[in-house]
Coordinates of N, CA and C in Angstrom, one line a residue:
Chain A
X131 N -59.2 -32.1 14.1 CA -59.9 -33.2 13.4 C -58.9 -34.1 12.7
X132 N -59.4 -35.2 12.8 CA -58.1 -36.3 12.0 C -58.3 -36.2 10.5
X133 N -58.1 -35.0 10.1 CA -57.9 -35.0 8.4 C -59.0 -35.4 7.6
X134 N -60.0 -35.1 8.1 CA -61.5 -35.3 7.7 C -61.9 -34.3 7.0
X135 N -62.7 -34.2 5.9 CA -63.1 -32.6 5.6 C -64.6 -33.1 5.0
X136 N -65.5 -32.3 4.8 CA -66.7 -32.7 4.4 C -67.5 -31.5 3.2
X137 N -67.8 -31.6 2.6 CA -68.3 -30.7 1.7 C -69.6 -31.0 1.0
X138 N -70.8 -29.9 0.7 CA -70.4 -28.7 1.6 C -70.7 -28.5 3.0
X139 N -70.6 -27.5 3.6 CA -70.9 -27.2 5.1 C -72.0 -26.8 5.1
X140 N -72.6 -26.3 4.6 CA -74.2 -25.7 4.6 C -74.9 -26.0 3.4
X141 N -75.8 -26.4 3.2 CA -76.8 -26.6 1.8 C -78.1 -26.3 2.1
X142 N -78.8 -25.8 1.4 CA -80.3 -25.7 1.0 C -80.7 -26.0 0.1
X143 N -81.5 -26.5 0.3 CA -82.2 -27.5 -1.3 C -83.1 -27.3 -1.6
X144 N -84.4 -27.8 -2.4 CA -85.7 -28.1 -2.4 C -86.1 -29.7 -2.5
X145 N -87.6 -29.5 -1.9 CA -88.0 -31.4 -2.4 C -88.0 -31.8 -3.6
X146 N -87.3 -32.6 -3.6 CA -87.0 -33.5 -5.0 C -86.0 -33.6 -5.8
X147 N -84.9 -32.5 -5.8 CA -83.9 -32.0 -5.9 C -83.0 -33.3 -5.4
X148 N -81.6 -33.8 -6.4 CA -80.8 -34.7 -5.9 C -79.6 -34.0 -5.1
X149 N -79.2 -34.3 -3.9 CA -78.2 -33.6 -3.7 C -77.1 -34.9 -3.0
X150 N -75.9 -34.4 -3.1 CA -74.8 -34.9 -2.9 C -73.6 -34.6 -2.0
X151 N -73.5 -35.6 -1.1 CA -72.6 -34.4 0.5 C -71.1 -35.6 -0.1
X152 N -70.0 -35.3 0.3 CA -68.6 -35.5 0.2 C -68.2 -35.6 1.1
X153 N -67.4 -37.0 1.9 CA -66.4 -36.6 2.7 C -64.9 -37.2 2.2
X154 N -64.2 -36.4 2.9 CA -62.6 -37.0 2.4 C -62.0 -36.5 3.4
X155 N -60.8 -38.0 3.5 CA -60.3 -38.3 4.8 C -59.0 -38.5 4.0
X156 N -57.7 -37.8 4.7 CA -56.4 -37.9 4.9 C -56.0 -38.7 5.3
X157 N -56.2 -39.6 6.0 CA -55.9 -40.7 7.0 C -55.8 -42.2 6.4
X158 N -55.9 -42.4 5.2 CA -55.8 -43.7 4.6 C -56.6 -44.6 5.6
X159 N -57.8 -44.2 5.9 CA -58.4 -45.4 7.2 C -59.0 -46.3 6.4
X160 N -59.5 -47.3 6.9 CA -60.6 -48.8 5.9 C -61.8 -48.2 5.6
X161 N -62.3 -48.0 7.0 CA -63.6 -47.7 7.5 C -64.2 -46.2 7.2
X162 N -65.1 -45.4 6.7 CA -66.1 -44.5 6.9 C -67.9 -44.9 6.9
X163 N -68.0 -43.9 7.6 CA -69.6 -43.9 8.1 C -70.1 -42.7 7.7
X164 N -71.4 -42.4 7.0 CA -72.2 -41.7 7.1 C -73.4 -41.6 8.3
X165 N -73.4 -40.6 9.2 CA -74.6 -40.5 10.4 C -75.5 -39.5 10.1
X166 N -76.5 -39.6 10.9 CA -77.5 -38.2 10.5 C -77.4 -37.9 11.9
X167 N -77.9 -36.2 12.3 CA -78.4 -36.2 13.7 C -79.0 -35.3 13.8
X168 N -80.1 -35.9 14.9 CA -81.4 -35.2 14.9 C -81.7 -35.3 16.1
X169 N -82.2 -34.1 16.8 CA -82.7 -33.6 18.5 C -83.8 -34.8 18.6
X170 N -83.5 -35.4 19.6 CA -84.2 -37.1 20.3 C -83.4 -37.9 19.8
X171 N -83.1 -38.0 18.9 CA -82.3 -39.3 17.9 C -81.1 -39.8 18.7
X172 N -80.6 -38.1 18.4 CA -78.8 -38.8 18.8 C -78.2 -38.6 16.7
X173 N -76.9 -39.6 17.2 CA -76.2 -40.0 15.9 C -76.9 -41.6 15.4
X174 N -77.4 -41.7 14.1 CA -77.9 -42.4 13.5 C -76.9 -43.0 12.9
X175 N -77.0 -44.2 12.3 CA -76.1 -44.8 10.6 C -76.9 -44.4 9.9
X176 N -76.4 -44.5 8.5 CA -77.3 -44.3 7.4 C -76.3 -45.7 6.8
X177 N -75.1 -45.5 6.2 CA -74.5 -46.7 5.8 C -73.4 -46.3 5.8
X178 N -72.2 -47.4 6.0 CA -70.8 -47.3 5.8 C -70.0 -48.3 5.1
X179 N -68.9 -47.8 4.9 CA -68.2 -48.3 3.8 C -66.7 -49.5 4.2
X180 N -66.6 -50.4 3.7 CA -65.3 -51.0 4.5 C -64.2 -51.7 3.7
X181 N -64.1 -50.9 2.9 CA -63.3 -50.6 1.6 C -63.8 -50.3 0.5
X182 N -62.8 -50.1 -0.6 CA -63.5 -49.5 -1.9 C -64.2 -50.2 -2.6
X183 N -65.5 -49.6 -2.8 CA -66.9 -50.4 -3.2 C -67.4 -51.4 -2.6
X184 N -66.8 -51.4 -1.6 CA -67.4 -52.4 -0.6 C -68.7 -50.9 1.0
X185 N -69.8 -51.6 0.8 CA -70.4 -50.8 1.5 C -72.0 -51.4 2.5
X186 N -72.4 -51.5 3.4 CA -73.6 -51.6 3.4 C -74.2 -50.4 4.0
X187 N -76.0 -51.0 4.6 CA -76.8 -50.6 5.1 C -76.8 -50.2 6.5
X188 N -77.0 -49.0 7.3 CA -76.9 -48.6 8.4 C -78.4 -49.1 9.0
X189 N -79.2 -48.0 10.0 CA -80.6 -48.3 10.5 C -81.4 -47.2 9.8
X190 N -80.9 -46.5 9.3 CA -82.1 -45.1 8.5 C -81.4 -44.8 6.9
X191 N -81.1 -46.2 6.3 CA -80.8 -46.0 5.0 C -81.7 -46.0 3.7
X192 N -83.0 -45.8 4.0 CA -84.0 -45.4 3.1 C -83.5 -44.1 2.5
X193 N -84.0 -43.5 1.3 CA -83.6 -43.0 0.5 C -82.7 -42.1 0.4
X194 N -80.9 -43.0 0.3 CA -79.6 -42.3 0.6 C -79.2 -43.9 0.1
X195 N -78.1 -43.3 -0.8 CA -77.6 -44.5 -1.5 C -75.7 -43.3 -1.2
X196 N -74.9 -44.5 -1.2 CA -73.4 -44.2 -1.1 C -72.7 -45.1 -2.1
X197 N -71.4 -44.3 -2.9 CA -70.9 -45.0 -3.8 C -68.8 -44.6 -3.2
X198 N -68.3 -45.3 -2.8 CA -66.6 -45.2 -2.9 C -65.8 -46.0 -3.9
X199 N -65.6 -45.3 -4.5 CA -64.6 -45.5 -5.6 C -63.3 -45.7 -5.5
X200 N -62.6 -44.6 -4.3 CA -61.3 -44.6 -4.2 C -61.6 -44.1 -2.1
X201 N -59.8 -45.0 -1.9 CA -60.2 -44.8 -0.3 C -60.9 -43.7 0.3
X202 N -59.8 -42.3 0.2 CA -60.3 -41.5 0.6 C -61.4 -40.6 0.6
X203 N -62.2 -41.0 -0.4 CA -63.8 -40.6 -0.7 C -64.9 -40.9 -0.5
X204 N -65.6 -40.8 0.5 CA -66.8 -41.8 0.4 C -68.4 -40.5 0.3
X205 N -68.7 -40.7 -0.8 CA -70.0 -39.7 -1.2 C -71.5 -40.7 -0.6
X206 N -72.0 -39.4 -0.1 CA -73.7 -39.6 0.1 C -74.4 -39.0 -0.6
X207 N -75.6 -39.7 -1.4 CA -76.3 -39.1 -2.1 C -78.0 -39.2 -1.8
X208 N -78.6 -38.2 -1.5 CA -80.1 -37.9 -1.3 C -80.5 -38.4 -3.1
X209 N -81.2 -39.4 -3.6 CA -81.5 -39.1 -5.3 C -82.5 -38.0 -4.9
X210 N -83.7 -38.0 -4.0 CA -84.8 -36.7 -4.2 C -85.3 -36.3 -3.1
X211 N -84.7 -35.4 -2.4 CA -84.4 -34.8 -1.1 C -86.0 -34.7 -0.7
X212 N -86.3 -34.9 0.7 CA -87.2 -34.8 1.4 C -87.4 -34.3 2.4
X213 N -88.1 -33.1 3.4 CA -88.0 -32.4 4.7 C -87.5 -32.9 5.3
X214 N -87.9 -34.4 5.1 CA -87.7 -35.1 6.8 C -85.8 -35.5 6.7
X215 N -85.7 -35.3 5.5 CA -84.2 -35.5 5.4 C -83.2 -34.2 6.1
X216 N -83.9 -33.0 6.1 CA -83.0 -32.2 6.8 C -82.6 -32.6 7.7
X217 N -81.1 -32.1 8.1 CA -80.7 -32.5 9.5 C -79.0 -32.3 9.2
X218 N -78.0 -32.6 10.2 CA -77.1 -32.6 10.1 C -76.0 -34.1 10.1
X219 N -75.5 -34.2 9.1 CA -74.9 -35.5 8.3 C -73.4 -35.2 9.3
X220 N -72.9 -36.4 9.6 CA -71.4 -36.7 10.0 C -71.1 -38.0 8.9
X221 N -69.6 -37.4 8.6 CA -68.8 -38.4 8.3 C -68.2 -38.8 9.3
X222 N -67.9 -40.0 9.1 CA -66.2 -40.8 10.4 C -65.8 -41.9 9.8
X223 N -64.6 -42.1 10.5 CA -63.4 -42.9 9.9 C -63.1 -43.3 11.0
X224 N -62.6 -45.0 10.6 CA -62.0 -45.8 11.6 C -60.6 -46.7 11.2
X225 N -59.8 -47.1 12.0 CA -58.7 -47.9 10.8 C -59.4 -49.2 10.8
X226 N -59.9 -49.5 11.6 CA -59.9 -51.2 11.9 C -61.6 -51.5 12.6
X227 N -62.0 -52.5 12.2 CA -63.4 -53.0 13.2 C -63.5 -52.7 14.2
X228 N -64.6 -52.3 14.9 CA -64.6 -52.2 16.3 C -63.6 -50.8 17.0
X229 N -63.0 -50.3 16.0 CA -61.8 -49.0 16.6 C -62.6 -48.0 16.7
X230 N -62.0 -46.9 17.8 CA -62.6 -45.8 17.4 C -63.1 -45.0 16.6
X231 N -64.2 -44.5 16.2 CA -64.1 -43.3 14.7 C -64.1 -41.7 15.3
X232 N -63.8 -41.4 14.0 CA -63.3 -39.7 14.5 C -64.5 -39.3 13.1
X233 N -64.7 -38.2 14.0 CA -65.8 -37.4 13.0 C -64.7 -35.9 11.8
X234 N -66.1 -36.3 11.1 CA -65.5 -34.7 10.5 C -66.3 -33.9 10.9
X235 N -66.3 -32.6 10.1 CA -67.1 -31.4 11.1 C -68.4 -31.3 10.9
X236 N -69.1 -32.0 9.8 CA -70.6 -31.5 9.7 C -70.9 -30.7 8.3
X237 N -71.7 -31.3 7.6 CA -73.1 -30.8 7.0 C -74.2 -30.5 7.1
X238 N -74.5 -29.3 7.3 CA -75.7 -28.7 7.5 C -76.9 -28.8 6.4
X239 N -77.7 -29.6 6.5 CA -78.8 -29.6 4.8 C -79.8 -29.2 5.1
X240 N -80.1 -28.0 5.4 CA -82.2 -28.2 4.9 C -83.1 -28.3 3.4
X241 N -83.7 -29.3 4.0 CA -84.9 -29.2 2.6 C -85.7 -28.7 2.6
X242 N -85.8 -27.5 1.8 CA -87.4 -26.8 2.1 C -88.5 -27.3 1.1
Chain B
X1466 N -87.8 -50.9 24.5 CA -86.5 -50.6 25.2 C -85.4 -50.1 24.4
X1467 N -84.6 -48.7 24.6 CA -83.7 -48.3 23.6 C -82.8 -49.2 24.0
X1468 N -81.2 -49.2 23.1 CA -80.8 -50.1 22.5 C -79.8 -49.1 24.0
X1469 N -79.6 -47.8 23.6 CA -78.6 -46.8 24.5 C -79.3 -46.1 25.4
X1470 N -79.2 -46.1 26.6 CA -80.2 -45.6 27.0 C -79.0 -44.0 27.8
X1471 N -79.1 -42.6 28.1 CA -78.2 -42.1 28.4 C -79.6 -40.9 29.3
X1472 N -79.1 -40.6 30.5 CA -80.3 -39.1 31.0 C -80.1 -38.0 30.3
X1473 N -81.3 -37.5 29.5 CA -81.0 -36.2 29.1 C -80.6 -34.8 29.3
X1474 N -80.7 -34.9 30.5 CA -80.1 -33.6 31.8 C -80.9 -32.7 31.2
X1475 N -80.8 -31.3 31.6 CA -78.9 -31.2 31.6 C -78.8 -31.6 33.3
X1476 N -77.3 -31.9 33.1 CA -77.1 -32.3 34.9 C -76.0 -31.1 35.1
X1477 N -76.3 -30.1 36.3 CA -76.0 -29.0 36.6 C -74.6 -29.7 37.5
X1478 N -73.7 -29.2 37.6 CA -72.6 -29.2 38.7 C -71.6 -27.9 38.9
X1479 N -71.1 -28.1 40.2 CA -71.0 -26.7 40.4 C -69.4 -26.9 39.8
X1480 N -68.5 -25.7 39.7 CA -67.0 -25.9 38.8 C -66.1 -26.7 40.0
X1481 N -65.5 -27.3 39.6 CA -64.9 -28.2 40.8 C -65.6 -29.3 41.1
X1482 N -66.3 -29.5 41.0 CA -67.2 -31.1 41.8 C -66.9 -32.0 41.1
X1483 N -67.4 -33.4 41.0 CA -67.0 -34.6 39.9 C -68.6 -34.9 40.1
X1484 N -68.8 -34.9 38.3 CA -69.9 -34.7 37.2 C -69.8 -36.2 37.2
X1485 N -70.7 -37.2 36.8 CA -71.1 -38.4 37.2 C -72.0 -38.7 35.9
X1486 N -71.8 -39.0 34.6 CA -72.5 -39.5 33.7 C -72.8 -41.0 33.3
X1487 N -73.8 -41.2 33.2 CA -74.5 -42.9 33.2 C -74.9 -43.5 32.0
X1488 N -74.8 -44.4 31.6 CA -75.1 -45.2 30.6 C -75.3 -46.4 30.7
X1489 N -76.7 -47.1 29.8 CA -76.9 -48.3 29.8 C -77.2 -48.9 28.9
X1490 N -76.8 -50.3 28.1 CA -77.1 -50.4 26.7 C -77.7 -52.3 27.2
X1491 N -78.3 -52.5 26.0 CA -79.1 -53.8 26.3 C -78.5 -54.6 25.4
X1492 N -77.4 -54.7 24.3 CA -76.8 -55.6 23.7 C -75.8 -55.9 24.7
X1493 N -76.0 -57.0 25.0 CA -74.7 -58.2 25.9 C -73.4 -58.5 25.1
X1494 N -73.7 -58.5 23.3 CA -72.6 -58.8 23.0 C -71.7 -57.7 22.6
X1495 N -72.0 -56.2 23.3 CA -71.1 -55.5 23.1 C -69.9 -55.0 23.5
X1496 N -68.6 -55.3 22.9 CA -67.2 -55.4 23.8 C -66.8 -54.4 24.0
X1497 N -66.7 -52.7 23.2 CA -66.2 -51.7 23.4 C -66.9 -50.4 23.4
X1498 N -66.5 -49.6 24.2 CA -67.2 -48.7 24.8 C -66.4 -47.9 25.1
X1499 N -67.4 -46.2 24.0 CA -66.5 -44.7 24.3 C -67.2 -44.2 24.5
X1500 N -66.8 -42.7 24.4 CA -67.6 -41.8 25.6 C -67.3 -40.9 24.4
X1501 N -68.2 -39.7 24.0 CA -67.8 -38.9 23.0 C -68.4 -37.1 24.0
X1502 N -67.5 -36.4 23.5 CA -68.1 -35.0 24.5 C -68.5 -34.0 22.7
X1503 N -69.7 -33.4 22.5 CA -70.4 -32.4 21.8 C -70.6 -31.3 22.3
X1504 N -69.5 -30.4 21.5 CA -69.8 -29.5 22.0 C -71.0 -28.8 20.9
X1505 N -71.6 -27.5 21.3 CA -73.4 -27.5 20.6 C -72.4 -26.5 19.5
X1506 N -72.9 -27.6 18.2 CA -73.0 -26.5 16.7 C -71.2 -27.5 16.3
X1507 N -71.1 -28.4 17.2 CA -69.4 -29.1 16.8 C -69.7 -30.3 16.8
X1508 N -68.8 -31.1 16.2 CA -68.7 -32.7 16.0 C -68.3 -33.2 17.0
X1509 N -68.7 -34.1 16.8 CA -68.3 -35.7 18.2 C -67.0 -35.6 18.4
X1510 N -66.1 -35.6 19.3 CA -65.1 -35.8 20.1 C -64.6 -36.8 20.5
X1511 N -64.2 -37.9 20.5 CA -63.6 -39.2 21.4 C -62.9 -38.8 22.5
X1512 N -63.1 -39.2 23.7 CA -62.4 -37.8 24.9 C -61.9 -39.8 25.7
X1513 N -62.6 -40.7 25.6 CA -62.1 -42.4 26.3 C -62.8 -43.0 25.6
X1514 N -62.3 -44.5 25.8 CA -62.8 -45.5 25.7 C -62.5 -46.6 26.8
X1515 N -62.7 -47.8 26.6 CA -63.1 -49.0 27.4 C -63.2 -50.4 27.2
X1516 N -62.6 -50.9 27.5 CA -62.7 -52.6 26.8 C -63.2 -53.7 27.8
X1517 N -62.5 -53.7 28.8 CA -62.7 -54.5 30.3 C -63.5 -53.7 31.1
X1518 N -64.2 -55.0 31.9 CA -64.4 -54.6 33.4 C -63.4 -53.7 34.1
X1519 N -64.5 -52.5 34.9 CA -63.5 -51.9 35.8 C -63.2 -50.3 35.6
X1520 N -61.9 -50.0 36.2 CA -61.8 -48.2 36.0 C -60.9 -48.3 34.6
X1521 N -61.3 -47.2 34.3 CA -59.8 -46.7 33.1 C -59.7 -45.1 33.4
X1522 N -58.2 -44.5 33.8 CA -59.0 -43.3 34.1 C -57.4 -42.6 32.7
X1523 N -57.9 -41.3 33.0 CA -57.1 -40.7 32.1 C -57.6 -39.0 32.4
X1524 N -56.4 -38.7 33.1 CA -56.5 -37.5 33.6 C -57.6 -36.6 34.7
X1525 N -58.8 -36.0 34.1 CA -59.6 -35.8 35.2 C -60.3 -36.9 34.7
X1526 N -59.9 -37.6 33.6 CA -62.0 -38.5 33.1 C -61.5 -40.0 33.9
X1527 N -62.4 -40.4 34.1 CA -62.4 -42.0 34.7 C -63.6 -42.6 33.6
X1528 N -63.4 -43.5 33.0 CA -64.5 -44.4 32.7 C -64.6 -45.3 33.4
X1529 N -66.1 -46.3 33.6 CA -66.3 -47.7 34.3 C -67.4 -48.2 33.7
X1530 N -67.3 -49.4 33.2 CA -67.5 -50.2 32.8 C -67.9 -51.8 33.9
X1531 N -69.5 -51.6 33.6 CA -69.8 -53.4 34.3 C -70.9 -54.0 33.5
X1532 N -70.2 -54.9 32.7 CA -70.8 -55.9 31.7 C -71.7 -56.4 32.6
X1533 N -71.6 -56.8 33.3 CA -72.9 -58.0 34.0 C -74.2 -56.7 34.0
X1534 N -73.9 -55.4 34.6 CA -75.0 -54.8 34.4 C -75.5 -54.2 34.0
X1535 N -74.7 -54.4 32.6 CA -74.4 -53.7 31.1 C -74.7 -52.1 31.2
X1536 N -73.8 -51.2 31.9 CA -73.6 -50.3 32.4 C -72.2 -49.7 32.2
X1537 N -72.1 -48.2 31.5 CA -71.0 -47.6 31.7 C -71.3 -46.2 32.4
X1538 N -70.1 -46.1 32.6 CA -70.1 -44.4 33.1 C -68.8 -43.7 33.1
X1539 N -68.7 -42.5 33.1 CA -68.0 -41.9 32.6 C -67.7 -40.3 34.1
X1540 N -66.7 -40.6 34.8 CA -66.5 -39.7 35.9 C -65.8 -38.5 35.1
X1541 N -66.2 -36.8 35.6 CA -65.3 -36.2 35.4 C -64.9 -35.1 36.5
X1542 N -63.6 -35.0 37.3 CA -63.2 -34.5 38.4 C -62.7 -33.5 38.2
X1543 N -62.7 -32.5 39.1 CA -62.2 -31.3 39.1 C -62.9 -30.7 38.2
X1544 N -64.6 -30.5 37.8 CA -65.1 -29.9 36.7 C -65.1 -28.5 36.0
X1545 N -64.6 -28.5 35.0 CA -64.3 -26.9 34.5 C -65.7 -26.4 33.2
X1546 N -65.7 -25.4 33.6 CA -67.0 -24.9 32.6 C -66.7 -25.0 31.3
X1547 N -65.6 -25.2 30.9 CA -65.0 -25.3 29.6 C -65.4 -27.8 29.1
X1548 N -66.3 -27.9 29.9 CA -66.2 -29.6 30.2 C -67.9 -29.0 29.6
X1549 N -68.7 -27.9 29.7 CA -69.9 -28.0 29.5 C -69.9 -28.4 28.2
X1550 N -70.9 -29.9 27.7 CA -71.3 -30.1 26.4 C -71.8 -31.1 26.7
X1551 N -72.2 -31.6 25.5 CA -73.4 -32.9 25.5 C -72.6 -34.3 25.4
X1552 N -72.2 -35.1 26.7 CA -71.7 -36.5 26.6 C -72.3 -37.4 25.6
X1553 N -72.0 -38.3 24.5 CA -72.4 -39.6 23.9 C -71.9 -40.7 24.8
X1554 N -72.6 -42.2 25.0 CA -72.5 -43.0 25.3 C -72.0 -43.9 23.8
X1555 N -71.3 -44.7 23.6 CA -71.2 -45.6 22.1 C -70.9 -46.8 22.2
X1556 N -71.6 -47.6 22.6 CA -71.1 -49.6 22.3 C -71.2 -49.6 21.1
X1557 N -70.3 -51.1 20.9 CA -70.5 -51.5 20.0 C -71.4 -52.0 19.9
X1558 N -72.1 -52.3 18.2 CA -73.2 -53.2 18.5 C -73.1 -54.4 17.5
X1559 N -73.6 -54.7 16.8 CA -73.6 -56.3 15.9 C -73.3 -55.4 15.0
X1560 N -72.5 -55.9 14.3 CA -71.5 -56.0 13.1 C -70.5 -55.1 13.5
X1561 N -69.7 -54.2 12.3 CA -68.9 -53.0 12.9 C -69.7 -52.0 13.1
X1562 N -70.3 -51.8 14.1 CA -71.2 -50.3 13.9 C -71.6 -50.4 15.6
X1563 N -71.1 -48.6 15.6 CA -71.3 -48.3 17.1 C -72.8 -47.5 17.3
X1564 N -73.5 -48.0 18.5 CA -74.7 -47.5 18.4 C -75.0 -46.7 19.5
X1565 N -75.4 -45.3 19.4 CA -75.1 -44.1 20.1 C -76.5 -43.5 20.6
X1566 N -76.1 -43.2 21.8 CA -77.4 -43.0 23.2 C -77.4 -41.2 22.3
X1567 N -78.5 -40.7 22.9 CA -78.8 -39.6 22.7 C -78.0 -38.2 23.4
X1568 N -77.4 -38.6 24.4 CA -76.6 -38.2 25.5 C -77.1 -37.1 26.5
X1569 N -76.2 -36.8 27.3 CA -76.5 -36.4 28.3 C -75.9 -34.9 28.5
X1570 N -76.9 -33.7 28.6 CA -76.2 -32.5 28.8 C -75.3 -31.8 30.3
X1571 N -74.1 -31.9 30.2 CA -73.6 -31.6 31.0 C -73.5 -30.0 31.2
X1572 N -73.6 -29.0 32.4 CA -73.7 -27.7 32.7 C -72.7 -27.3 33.8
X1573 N -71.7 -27.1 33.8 CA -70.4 -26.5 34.8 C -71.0 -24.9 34.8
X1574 N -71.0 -25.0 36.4 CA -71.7 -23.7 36.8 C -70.1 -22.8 37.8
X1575 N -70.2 -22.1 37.4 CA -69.4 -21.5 38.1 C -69.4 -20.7 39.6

């Protein structure tokens, strides 16, 4: 992995419950993405970031809001977790527009 | 019309043969194009990418790429069972954000 880490690796929640996933990247890159993924879907956006406090909107960024403060952190936050929100979250990093991204390894969330 | 369109297989091949994965996406203005390999319960992989018309190969993988019929694909030769996993298709799409086919399961049979 390119110095990606994501925290945590497994969660369980309840509905309504705020929960908060972490990724942090070693790699001094510009770019991270938050994705979701879901069997039919594929890898989704939810939203990414392209410097610090600089951020937008992906295509499934209804209730998930993201805040980066400093490069290598970029936090996703559920404010009131919902079923349909389970699924498995990727972080990725890119250096430059248009570049490759490399994933980290995955969060696992269910909302029961 | 999806935006990535990829077969969901699984596409069975036997170990040795060359595995033949397809992709087609409907944004014209998208310039680059990777190929990601998932393995099940693991994160996305970058295994090629693609800028131009034409072959790019790299080792057993070959990618090809034809803008006019906004079509990629992705060869892999000499297939080893250890190659079984779920291919991503990824263009780019408008703005910086890559937009990803559902992909295609690949099965090396021994």
């Amino acid at each position: 992995d390119a110095g990606i880490t994501q925290s945590p690796r497994h969660k369980v929640t309840e509905t309504g419950t705020p929960v908060t996933l972490r990724c942090h990247q070693t790699e001094n890159h510009r770019y991270m993405y938050w994705y979701r993924q879901d069997p039919g879907h594929g890898l989704r956006l939810i939203h990414y970031s392209y410097g610090v406090k600089d951020t937008d909107k992906g295509e499934v960024s209804d209730g998930y809001s993201v805040s980066r403060s400093k490069t290598e952190d970029f936090l996703l936050t559920l404010e009131s977790a919902t079923s349909s929100q389970t699924s498995v979250y990727f972080c990725a990093i890119s250096e430059r527009q248009f570049d490759e991204q490399y994933f980290g390894p995955g969060t696992r969330l269910t909302v029961t | 019309q999806k935006e990535v369109e990829q077969n969901s297989g699984p596409l069975s091949v036997p170990e040795g043969a060359i595995a033949s994965l397809n992709c087609t996406y409907s944004d014209r203005g998208s310039q680059s194009f990777f190929w990601y390999r998932q393995y099940s319960g693991k994160s996305p992989e970058l295994i090629m990418f693609i800028y131009s018309n034409g072959d790019k190969e790299d080792g057993r993988f070959t990618a090809q790429l034809n803008k006019a019929s906004q079509y990629v694909s992705l060869l892999i030769r000499d297939s080893q069972p250890s190659d079984s996993a779920t291919y991503l298709c990824a263009p780019t799409g408008g703005g910086n954000k890559l937009t990803f086919g559902t992909g295609t399961q690949l099965k090396v049979e021994l």
